[in-house]
Coordinates of C-alpha atoms and ligand atoms in Angstrom, one line a residue:
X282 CA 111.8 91.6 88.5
X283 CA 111.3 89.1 91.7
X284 CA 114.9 88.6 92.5
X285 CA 118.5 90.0 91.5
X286 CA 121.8 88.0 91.6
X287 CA 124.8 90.1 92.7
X288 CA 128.6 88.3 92.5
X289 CA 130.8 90.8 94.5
X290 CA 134.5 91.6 94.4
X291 CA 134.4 94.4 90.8
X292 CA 135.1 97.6 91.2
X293 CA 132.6 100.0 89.1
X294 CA 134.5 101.8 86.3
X295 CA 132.7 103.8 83.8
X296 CA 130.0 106.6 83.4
X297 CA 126.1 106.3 83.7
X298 CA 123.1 109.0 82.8
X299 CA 120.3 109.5 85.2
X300 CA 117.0 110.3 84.2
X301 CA 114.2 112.7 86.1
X302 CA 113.5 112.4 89.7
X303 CA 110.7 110.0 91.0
X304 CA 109.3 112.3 93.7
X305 CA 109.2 115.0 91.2
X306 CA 107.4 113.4 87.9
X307 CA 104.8 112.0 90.5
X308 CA 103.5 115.4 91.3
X309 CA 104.1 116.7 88.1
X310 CA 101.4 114.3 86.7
X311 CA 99.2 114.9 89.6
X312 CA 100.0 119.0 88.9
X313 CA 98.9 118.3 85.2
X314 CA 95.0 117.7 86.6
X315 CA 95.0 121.1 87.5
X316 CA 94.7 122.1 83.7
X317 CA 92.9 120.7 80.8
X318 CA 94.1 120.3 77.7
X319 CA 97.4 119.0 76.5
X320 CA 100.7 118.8 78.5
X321 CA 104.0 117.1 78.0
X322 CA 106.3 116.4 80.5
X323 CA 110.2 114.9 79.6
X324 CA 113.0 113.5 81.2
X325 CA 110.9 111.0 82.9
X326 CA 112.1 108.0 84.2
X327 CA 109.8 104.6 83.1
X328 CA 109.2 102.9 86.5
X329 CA 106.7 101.2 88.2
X330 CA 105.6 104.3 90.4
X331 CA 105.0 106.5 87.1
X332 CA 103.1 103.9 85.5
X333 CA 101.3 103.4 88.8
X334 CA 100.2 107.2 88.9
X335 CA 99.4 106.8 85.2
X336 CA 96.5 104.7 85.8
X337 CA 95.3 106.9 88.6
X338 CA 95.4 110.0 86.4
X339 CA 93.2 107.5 83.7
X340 CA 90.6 106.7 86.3
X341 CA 90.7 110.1 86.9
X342 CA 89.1 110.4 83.2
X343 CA 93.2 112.0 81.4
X344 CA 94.8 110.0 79.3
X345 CA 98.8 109.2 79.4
X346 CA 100.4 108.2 76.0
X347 CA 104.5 107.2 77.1
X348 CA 106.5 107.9 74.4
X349 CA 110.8 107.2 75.2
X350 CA 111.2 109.3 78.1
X351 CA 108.4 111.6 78.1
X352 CA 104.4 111.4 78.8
X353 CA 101.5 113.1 77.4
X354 CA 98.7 114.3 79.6
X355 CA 95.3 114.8 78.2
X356 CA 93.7 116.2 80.6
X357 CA 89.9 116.7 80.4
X358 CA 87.4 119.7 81.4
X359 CA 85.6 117.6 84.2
X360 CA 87.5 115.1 85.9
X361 CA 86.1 112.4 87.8
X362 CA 87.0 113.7 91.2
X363 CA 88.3 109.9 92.6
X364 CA 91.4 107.9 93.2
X365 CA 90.4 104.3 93.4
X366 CA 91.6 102.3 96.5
X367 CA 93.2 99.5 94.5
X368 CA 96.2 101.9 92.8
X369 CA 96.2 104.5 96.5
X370 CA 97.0 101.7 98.4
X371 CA 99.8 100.8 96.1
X372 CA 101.6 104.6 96.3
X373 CA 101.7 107.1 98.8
X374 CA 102.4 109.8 96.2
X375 CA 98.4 109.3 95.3
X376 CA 97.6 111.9 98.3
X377 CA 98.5 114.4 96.3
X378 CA 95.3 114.2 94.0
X379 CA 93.8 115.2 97.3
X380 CA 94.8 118.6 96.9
X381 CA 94.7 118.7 93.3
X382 CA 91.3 117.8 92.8
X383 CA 89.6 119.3 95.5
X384 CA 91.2 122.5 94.0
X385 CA 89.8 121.9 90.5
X386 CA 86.5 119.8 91.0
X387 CA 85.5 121.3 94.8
X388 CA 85.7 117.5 96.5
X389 CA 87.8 114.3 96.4
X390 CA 87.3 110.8 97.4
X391 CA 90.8 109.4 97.8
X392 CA 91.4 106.1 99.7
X393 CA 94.2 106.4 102.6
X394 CA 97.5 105.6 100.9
X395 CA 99.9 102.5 101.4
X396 CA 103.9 103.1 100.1
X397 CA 106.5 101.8 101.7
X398 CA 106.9 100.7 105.4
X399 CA 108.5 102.5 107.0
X400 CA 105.9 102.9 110.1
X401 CA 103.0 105.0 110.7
X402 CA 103.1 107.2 107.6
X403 CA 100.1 109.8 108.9
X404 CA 99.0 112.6 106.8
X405 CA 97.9 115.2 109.6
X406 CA 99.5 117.7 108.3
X407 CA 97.9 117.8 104.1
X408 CA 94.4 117.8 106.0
X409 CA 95.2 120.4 108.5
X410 CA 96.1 122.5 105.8
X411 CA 93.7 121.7 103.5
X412 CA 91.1 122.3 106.3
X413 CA 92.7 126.0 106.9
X414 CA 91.4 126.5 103.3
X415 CA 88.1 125.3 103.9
X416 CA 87.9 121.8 103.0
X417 CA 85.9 119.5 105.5
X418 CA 86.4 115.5 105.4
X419 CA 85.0 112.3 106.0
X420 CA 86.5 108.7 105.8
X421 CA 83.8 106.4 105.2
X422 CA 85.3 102.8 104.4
X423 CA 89.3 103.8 104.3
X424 CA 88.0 106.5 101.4
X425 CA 88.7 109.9 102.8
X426 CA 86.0 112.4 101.1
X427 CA 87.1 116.0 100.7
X428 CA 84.4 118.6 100.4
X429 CA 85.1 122.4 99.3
X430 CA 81.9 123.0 97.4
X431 CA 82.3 126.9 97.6
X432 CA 85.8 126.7 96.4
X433 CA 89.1 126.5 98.2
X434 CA 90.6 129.8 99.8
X435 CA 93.9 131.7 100.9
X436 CA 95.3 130.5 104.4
X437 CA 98.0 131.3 106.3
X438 CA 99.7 127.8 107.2
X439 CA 102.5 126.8 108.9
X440 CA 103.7 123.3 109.1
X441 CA 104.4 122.0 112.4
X442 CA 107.7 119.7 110.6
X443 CA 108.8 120.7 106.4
X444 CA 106.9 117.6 104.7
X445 CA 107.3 117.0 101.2
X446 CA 103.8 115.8 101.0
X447 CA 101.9 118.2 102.7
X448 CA 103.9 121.6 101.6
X449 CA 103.1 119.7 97.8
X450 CA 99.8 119.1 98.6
X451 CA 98.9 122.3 99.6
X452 CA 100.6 123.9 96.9
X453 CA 98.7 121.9 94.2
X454 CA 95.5 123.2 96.1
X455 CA 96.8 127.0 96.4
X456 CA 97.4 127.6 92.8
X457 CA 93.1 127.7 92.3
X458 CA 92.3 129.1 95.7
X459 CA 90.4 132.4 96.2
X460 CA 92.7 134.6 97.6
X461 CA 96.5 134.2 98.6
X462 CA 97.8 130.8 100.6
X463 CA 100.9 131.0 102.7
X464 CA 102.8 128.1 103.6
X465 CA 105.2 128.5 106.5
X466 CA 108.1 125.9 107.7
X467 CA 107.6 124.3 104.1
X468 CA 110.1 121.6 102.6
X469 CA 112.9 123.2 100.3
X470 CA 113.4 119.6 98.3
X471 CA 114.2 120.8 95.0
X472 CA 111.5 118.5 93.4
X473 CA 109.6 120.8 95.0
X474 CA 110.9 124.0 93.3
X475 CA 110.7 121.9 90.8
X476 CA 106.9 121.7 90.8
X477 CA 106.6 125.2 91.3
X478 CA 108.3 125.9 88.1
X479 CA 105.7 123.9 86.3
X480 CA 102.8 124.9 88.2
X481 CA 104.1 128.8 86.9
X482 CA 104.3 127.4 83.2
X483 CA 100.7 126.5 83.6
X484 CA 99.9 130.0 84.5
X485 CA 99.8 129.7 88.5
X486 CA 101.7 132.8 90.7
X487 CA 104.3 130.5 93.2
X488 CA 107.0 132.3 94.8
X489 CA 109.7 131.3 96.8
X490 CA 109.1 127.6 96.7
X491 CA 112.7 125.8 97.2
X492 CA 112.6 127.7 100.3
X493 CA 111.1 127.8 104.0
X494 CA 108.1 130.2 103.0
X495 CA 106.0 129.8 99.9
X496 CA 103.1 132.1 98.8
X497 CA 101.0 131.2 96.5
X498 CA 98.2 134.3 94.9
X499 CA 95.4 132.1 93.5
X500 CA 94.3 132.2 89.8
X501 CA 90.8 131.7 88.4
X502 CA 92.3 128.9 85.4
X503 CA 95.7 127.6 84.3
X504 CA 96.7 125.8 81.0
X505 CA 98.3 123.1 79.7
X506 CA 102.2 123.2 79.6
X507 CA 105.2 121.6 79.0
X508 CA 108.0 120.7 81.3
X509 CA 111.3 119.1 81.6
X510 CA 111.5 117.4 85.1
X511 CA 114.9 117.9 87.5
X512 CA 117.4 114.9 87.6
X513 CA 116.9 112.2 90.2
X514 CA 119.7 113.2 92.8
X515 CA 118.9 110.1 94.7
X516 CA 119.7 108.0 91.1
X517 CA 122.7 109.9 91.4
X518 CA 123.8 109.3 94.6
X519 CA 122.7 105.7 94.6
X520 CA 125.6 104.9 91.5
X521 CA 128.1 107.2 93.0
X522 CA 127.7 105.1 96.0
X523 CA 127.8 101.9 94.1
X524 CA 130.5 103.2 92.7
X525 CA 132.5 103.9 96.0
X526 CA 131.7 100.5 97.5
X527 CA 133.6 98.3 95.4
X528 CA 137.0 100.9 95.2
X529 CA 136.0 102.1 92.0
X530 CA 135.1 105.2 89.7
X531 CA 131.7 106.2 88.7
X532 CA 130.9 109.3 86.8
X533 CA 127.4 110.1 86.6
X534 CA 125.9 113.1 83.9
X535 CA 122.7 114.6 83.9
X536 CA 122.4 115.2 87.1
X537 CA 122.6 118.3 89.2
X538 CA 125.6 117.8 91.9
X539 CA 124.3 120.9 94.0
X540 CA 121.3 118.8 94.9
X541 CA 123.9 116.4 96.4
X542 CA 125.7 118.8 98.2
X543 CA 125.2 117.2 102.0
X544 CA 125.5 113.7 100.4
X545 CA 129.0 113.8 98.6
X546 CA 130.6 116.3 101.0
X547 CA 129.7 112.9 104.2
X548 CA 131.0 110.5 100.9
X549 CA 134.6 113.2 100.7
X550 CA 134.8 113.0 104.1
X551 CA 134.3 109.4 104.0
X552 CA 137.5 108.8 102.0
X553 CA 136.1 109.4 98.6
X554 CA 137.7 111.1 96.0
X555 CA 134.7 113.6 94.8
X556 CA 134.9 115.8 91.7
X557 CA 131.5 117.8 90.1
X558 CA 130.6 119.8 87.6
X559 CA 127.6 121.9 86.8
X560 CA 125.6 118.5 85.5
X561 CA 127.9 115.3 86.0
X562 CA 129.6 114.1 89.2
X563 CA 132.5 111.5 90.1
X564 CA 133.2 109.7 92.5
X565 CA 135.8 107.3 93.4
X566 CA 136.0 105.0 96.2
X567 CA 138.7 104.4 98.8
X568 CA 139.7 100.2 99.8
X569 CA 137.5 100.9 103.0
X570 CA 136.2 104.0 104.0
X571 CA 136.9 106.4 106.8
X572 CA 134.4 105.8 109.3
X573 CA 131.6 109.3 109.3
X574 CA 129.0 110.1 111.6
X575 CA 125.9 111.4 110.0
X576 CA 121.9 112.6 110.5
X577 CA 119.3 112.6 108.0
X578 CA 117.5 115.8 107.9
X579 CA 115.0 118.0 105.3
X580 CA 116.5 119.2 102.2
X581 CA 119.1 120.7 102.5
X582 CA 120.4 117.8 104.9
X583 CA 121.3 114.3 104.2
X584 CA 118.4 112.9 102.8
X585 CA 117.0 110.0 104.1
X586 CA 116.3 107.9 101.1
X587 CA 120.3 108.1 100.8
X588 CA 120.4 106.9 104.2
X589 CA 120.6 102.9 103.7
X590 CA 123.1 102.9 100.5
X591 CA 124.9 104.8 103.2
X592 CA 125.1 102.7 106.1
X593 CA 125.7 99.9 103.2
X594 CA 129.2 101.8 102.1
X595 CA 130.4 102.4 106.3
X596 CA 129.5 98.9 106.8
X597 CA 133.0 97.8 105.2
X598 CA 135.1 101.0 107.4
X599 CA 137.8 101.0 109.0
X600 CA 136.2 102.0 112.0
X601 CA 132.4 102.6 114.0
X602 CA 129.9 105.2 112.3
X603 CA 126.8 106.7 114.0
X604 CA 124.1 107.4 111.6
X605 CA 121.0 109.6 113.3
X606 CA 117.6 109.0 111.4
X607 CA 115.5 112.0 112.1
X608 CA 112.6 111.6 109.4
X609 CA 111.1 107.9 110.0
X610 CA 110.9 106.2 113.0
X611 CA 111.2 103.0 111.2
X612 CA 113.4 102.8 108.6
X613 CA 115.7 99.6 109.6
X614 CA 114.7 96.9 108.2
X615 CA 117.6 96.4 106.1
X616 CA 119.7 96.3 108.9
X617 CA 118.9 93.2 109.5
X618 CA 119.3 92.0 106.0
X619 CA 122.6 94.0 105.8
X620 CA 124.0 92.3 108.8
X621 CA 123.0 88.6 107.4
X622 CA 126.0 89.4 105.0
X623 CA 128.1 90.0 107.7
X624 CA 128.0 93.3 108.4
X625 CA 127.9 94.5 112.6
X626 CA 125.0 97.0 112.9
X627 CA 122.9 97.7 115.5
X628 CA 119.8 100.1 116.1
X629 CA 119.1 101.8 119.2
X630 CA 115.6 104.1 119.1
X631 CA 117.0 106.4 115.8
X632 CA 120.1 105.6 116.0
X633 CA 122.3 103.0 114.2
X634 CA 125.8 102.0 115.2
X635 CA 127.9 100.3 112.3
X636 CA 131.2 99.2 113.2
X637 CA 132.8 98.6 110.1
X638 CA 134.1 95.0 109.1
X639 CA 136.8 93.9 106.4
X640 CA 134.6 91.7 104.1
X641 CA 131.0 91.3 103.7
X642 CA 129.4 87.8 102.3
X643 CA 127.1 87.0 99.9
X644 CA 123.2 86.0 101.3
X645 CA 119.8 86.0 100.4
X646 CA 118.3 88.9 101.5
X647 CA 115.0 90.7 101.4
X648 CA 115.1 94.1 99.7
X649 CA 111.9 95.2 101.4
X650 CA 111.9 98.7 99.8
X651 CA 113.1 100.6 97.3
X652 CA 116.2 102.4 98.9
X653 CA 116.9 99.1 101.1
X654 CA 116.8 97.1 97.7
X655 CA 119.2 99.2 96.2
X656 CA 122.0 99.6 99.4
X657 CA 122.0 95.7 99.6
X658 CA 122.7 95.8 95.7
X659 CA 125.2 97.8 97.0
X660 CA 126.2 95.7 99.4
X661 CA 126.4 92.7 96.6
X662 CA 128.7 94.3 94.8
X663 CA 131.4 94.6 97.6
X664 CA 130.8 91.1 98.9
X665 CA 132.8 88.2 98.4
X666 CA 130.1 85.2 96.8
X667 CA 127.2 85.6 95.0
X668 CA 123.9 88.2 96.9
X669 CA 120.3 87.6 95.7
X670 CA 118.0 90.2 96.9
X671 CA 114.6 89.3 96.6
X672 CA 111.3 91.4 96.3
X673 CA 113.5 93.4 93.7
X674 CA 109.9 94.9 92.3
X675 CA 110.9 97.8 95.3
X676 CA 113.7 98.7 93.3
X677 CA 111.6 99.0 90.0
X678 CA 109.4 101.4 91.7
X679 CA 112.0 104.3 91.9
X680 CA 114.9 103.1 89.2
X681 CA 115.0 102.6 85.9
X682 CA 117.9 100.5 83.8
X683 CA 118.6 99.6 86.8
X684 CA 121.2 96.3 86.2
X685 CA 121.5 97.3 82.7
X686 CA 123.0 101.1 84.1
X687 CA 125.0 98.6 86.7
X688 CA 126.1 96.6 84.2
X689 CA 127.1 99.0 81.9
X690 CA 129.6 99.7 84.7
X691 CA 131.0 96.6 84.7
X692 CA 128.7 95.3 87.6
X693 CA 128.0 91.1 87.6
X694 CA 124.2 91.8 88.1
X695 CA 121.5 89.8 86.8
X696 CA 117.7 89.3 87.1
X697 CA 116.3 85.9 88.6
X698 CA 112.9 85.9 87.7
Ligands
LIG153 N1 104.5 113.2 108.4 C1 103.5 113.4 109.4 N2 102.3 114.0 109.0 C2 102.0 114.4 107.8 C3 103.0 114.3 106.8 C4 104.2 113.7 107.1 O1 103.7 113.0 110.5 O2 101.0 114.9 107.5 C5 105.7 112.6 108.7 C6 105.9 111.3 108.0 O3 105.3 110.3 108.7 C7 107.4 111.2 108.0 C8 107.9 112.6 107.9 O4 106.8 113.4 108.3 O5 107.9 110.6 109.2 C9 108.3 113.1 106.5 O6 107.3 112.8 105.6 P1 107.2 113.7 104.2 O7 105.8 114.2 104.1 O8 108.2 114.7 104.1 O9 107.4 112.6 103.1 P2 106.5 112.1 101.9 O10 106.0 113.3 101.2 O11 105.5 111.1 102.4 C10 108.5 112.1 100.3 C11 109.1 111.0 99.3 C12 109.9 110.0 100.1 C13 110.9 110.6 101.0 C14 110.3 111.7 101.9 C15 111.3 112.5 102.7 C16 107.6 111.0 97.5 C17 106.6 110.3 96.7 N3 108.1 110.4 98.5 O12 107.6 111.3 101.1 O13 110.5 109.1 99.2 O14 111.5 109.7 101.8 O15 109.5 112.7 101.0 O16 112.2 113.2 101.9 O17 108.0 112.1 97.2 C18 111.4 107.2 98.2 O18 111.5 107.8 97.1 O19 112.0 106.1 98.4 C19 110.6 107.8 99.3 C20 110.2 107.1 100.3

């Protein structure tokens, strides 16, 4: 998928499914080393990222057999401790195997990750952490080499900001520990809960993950297990949102609107008409929105990869937003793609200022990653002309179906390879 073609001016109408969340299948695969034998996770979504992490669990010495929306996970007695530098370097969610297999096998090589880029991306925090529970690294050519030849133990850790990554990360390395790990200040994302839940299928003693402390009692051995993975909410939002931009209606099942909560409650006040229930949610969009000021923030706050689909629905308001990015210090490249269409945005240090215009018009623009592909879809759909957003491989990484589920909906959206 190099490029897409978007013809704006149809408002959405109709209902799409969402499948399991990105962020969480990732670590669920990576969770799955922790175990040998068999394990079989559903609801997983087939994009480039899981297929990516497939081929690091295989070097790894598993096997992953896809099969519709679920994978298979052979996972053998003695792993080859080592993520190779050509797959890291495509996926920051590869850190995790850090944790993972320095737990299972006592050391790691792991080359520094790449992802998207969104700034320096550092990973203080996992190594800290790790360290606390006596692991000792070196980087020798970009590989970092973890070392816990006696075994990892119990720490008492407390994160100095809630990363996903690191609270994942040390998780994945707690379950296997001697001895019992706390892990203060830790991200409440669900897909983290999430993880929990499978980690205790497999045996492991997690409590209180989905909140702001997490202990973890240590286990000698897990097994194999099966798990259903949580919806994507950010799948969810992202068609609501589509949805909204163009005036119309978008119902969207299997999905968990309490995971939403922050999002659709900014998208009510925003002039949307916003219904849930326990696993579908609809939304329907005004002409042009009511401007809203909003701040990304850990879960349970706006989350940040909702951010730029966002800022694409306020660019058409009826007034001046003030959006506040608290999580990367870099996340604005679209901004400039968005405002090529016509939209008048600007960025000052976190913050972004968009003054709403009437119209937006179609442009070739640069979807440069996988949220800021999808908000100028978004943005394609409300403009007058025809859009083509190129490097549409981003949005491949973290949605699947995604122009057939748009044009299910009634969206003109087609792939230009
Ligand atoms: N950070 C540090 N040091 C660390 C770890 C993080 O300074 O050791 C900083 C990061 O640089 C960033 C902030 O803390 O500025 C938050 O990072 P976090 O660790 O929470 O994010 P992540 O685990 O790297 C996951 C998702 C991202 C999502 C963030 C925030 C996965 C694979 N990725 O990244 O998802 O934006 O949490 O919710 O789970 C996406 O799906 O498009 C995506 C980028």
């Amino acid at each position: 998928m190099n490029s897409l073609v978007v013809t704006g001016g149809v408002p959405l109408d109709g209902t799409v499914q969402v499948l399991g969340a990105k962020n969480a299948v990732l670590k669920h695969m990576v969770a799955a080393l922790l175990a040998p034998g068999t394990h079989r996770i559903t609801n997983v979504p087939r994009i480039l990222d899981v297929e990516i992490m497939g081929k690091v669990l295989e070097h790894v010495g598993a096997t992953c057999a896809f099969d519709g929306d679920s994978i298979e996970i052979d996972v053998p007695i003695d792993p080859n401790p080592e993520a190779p530098l050509e797959l890291v370097r495509q996926m920051r969610a590869s850190i995790l195997v850090l944790g993972a297999l320095l737990a299972r096998c006592g050391e790691a090589r792991v080359a520094l990750p790449g992802g998207d880029d969104f700034g320096s991306r550092p990973i203080d925090m996992h190594l800290d952490g790790l360290r606390d529970m006596g692991a000792t690294f070196e980087l020798s050519h970009g590989v970092l080499v973890g070392s816990a030849p006696d075994g990892l133990r119990g720490a008492d850790i407390y994160l100095e900001f809630p990363s996903v990554g690191a609270t994942e990360n040390l998780l994945l390395a707690g379950v296997l520990a001697h001895g019992v790990t706390n892990i203060g200040n830790a991200a409440r994302e669900p897909e983290i809960a999430d993880l929990a839940a499978y980690l205790n299928q497999m045996g492991a003693k997690v409590e209180g993950a989905g909140t702001s402390t997490i202990t973890v009692r240590g286990v000698s051995g897990l097994t194999a297990a099966d798990h259903r993975t949580v919806p994507d909410r950010l799948e969810a939002g992202t068609y609501a949102l589509a949805g909204a931009i163009t005036g119309g209606r978008v119902r969207v099942e299997h999905c968990r609107p309490e995971h939403l909560r922050m999002e659709l409650q900014k998208m009510a006040a925003a002039g949307c008409q916003v219904e849930v229930g326990e696993s579908w949610l609809e939304v329907t969009g005004p002409d042009r929105p009511v401007p809203v000021d909003f701040a990304t923030l850990p879960y349970p706050g706006f989350h940040t990869d909702m951010h730029p689909q966002m800022v694409a629905f306020l660019s058409v308001a009826e007034g001046t937003s003030i959006m506040t990015e608290n999580i990367y210090a870099a996340r604005f490249r679209y901004i400039g793609e968005l405002s090529r269409m016509g939209a008048d945005i600007t960025a000052d240090g976190q913050h972004v200022v968009v003054r709403g215009v009437p119209t937006l018009s179609g442009a070739e623009v640069d979807g440069c990653d996988i949220r800021a592909g999808a908000a100028l879809v978004l943005a394609g759909l409300r403009a007058r002309g025809s859009t083509r957003v190129t490097e549409a491989h981003h949005i491949a990484r973290g949605y699947s179906g995604f122009v057939p589920k748009l044009q299910s909906l009634g969206a003109q959206i087609d792939i230009d390879a």
